[in-house]
PDB file of C-alpha atoms in Angstrom:
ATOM      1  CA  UNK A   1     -28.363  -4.048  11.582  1.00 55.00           C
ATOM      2  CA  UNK A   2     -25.565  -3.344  14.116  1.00 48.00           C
ATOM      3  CA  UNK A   3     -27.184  -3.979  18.134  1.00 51.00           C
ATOM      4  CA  UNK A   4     -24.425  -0.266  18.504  1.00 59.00           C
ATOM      5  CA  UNK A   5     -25.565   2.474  15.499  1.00 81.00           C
ATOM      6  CA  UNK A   6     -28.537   3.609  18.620  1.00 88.00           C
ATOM      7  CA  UNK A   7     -29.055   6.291  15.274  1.00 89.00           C
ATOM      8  CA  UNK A   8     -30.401   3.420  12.869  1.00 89.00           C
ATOM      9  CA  UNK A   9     -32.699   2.003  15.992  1.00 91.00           C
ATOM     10  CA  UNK A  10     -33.805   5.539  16.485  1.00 92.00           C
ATOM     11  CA  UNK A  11     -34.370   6.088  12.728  1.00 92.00           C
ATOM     12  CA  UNK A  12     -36.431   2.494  12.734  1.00 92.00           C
ATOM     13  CA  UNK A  13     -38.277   4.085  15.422  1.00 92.00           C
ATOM     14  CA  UNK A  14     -39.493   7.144  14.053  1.00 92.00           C
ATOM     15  CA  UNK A  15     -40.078   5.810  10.447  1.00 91.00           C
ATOM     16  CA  UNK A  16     -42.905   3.055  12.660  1.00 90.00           C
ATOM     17  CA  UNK A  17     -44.085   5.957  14.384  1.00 88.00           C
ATOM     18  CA  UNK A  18     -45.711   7.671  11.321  1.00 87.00           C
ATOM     19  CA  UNK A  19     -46.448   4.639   9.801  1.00 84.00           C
ATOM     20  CA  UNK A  20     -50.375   4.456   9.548  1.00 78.00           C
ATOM     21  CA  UNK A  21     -52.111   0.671   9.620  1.00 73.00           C
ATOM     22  CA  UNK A  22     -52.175  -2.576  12.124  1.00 75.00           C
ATOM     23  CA  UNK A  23     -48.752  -3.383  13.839  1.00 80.00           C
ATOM     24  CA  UNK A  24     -48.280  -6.014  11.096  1.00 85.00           C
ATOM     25  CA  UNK A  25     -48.673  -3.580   8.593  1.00 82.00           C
ATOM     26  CA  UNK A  26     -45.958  -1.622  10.654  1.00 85.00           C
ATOM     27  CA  UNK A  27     -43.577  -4.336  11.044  1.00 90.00           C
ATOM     28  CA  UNK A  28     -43.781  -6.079   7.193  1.00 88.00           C
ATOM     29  CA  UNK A  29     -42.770  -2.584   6.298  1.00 87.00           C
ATOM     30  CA  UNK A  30     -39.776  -2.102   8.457  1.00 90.00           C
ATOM     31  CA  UNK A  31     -38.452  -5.879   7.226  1.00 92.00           C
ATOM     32  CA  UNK A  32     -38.197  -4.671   4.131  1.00 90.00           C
ATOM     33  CA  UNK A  33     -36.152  -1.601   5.335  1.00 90.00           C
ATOM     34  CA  UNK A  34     -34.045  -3.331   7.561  1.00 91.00           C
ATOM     35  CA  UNK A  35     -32.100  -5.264   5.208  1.00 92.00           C
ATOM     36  CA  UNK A  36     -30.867  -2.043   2.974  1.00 91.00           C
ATOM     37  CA  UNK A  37     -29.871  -0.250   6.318  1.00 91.00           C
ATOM     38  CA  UNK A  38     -27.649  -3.479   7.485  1.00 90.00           C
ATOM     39  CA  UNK A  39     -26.019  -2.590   3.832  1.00 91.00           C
ATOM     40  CA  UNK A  40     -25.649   0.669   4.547  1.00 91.00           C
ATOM     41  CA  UNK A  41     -24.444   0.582   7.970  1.00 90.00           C
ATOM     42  CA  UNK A  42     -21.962  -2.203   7.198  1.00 89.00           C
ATOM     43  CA  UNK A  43     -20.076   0.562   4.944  1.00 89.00           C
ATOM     44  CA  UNK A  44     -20.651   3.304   7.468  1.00 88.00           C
ATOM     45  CA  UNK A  45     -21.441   1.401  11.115  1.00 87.00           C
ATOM     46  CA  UNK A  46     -20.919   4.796  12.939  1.00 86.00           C
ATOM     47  CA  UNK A  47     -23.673   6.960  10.782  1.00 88.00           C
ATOM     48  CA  UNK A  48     -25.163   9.393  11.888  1.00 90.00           C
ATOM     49  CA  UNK A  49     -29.011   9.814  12.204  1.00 91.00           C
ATOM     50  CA  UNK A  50     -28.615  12.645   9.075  1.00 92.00           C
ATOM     51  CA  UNK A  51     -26.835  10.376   6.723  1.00 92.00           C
ATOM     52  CA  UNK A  52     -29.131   7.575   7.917  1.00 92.00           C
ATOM     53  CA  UNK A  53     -32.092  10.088   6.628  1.00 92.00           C
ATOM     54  CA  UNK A  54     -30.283  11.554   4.072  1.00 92.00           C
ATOM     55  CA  UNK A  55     -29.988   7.850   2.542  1.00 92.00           C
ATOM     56  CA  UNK A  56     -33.558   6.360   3.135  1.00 92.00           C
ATOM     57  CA  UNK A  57     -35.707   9.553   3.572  1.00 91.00           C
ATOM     58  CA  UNK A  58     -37.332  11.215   6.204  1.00 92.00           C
ATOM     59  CA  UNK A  59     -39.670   8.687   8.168  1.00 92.00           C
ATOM     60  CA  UNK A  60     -42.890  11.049   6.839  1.00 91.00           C
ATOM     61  CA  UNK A  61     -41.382   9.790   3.406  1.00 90.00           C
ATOM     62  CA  UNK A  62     -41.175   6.170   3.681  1.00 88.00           C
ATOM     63  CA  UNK A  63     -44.585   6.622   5.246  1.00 85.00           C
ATOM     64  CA  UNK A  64     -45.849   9.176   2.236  1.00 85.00           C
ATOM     65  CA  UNK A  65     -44.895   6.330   0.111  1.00 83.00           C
ATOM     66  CA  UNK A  66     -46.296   3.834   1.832  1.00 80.00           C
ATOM     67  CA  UNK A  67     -50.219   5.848   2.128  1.00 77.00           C
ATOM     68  CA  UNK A  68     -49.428   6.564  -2.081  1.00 78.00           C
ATOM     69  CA  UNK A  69     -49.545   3.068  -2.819  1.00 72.00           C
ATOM     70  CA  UNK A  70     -52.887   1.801  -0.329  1.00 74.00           C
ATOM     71  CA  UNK A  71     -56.287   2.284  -2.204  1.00 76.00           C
ATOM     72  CA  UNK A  72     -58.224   5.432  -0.390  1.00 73.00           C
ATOM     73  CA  UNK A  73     -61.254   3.041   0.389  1.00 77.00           C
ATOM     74  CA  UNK A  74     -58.735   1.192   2.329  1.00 74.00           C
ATOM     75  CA  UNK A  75     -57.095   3.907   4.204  1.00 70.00           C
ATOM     76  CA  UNK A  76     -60.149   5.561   5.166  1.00 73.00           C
ATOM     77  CA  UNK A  77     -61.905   2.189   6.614  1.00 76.00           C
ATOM     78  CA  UNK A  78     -58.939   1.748   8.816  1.00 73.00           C
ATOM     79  CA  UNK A  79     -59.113   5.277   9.806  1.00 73.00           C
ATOM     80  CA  UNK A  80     -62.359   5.063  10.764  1.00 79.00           C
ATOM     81  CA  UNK A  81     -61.632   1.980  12.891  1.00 78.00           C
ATOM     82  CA  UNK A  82     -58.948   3.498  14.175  1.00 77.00           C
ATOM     83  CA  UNK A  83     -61.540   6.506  15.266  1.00 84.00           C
ATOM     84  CA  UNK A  84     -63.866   4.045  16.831  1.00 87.00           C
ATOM     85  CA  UNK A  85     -61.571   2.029  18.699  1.00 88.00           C
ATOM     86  CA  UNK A  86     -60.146   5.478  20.054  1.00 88.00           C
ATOM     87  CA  UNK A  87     -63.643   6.452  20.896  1.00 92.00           C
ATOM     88  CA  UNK A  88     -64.705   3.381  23.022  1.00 94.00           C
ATOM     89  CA  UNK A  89     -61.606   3.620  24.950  1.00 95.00           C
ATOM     90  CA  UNK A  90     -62.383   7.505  25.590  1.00 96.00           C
ATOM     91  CA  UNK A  91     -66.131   6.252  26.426  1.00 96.00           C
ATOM     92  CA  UNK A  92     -64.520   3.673  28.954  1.00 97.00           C
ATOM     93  CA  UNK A  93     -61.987   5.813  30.714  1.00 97.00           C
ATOM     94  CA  UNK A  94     -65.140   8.355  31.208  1.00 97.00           C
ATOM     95  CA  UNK A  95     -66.812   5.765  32.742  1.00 97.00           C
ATOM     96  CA  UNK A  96     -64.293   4.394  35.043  1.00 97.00           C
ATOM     97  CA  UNK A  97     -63.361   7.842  35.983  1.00 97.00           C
ATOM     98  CA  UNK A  98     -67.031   8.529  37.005  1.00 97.00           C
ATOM     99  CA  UNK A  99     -67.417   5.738  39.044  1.00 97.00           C
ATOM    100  CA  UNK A 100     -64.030   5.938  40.853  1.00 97.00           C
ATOM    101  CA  UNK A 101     -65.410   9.950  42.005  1.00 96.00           C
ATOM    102  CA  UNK A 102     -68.909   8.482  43.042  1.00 96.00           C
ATOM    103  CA  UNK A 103     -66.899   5.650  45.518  1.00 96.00           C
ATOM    104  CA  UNK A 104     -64.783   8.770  46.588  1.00 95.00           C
ATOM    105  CA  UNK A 105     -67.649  10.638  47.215  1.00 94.00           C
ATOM    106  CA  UNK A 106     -69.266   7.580  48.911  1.00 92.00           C
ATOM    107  CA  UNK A 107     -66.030   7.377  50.842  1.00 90.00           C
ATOM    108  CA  UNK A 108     -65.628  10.943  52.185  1.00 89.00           C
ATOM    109  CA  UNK A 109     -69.400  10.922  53.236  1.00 86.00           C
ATOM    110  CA  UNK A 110     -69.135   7.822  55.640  1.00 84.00           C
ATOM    111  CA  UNK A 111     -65.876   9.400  57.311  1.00 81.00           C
ATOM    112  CA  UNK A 112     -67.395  12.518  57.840  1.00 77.00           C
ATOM    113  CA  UNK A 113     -70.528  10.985  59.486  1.00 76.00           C
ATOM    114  CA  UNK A 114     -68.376   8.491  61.515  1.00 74.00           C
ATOM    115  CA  UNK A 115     -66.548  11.915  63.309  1.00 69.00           C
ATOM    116  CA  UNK A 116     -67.093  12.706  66.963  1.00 63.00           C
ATOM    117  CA  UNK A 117     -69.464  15.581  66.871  1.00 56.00           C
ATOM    118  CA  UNK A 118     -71.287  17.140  64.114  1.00 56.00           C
ATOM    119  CA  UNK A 119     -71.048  20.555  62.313  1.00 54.00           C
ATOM    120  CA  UNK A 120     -73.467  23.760  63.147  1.00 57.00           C
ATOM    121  CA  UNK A 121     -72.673  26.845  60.741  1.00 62.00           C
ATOM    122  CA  UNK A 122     -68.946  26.477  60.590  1.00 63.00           C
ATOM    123  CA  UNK A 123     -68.130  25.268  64.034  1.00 64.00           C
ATOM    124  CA  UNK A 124     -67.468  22.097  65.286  1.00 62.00           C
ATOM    125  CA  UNK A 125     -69.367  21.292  68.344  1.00 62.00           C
ATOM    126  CA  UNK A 126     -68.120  18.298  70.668  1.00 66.00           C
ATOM    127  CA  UNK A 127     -70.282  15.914  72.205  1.00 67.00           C
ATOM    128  CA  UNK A 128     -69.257  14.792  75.731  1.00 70.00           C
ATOM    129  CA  UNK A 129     -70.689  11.041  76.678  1.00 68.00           C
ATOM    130  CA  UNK A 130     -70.181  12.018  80.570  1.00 67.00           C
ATOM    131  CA  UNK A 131     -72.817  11.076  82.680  1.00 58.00           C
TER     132      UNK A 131
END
């Protein structure tokens, strides 16, 4: 595929992004693509992302296509990985969030007790260490 038709990368790009499954998955299927868009854009290098599309099919097409030949059992066991995976990192970022606000918190409490003076119903009072 021409390094210059930044239409075909684009395309490439948008047909992996609604491609469901592992990277792998992702990139066996866009191998097989690639070849028939070199054709393509070796009789038309300066094509346009809409003759690109209107060649291959949208990428919810190739990716319709793709899901319409997997098993359901299949599909739904990586979807269901896919949920879990999601939901650990959720679990983790909660987590990590938490503690970051507690050593905040932690923080913002030793400053305010290592101030001169102390605070009595909205006003600050100063202590003076004169003899």
């Amino acid at each position: 595929m021409g390094k210059h038709n930044r239409e075909a990368w684009r395309y490439l790009r948008n047909v992996k992004s609604c491609l469901p499954g592992s990277w792998k998955e992702r990139r066996m299927i866009l191998n097989q693509l690639r070849p028939a868009m070199d054709v393509f854009l070796f009789d038309k290098p300066d094509a346009c992302y809409d003759e690109i599309k209107s060649r291959f099919g949208t990428p919810q097409q190739i990716a319709a296509s793709y899901v319409e030949g997997k098993e359901p059992e299949e599909l739904l066991k990586k979807l269901i990985i896919k949920k879990r995976v999601l939901g650990a990192v959720f679990v983790v970022a909660a987590l990590l969030l938490t503690m970051w606000l507690g050593y905040l918190a932690i923080c913002f409490r030793e400053v305010e007790k290592s101030a001169d003076g102390y605070l009595v119903e909205g006003e600050i009072t100063i202590v003076d260490q004169t003899e």
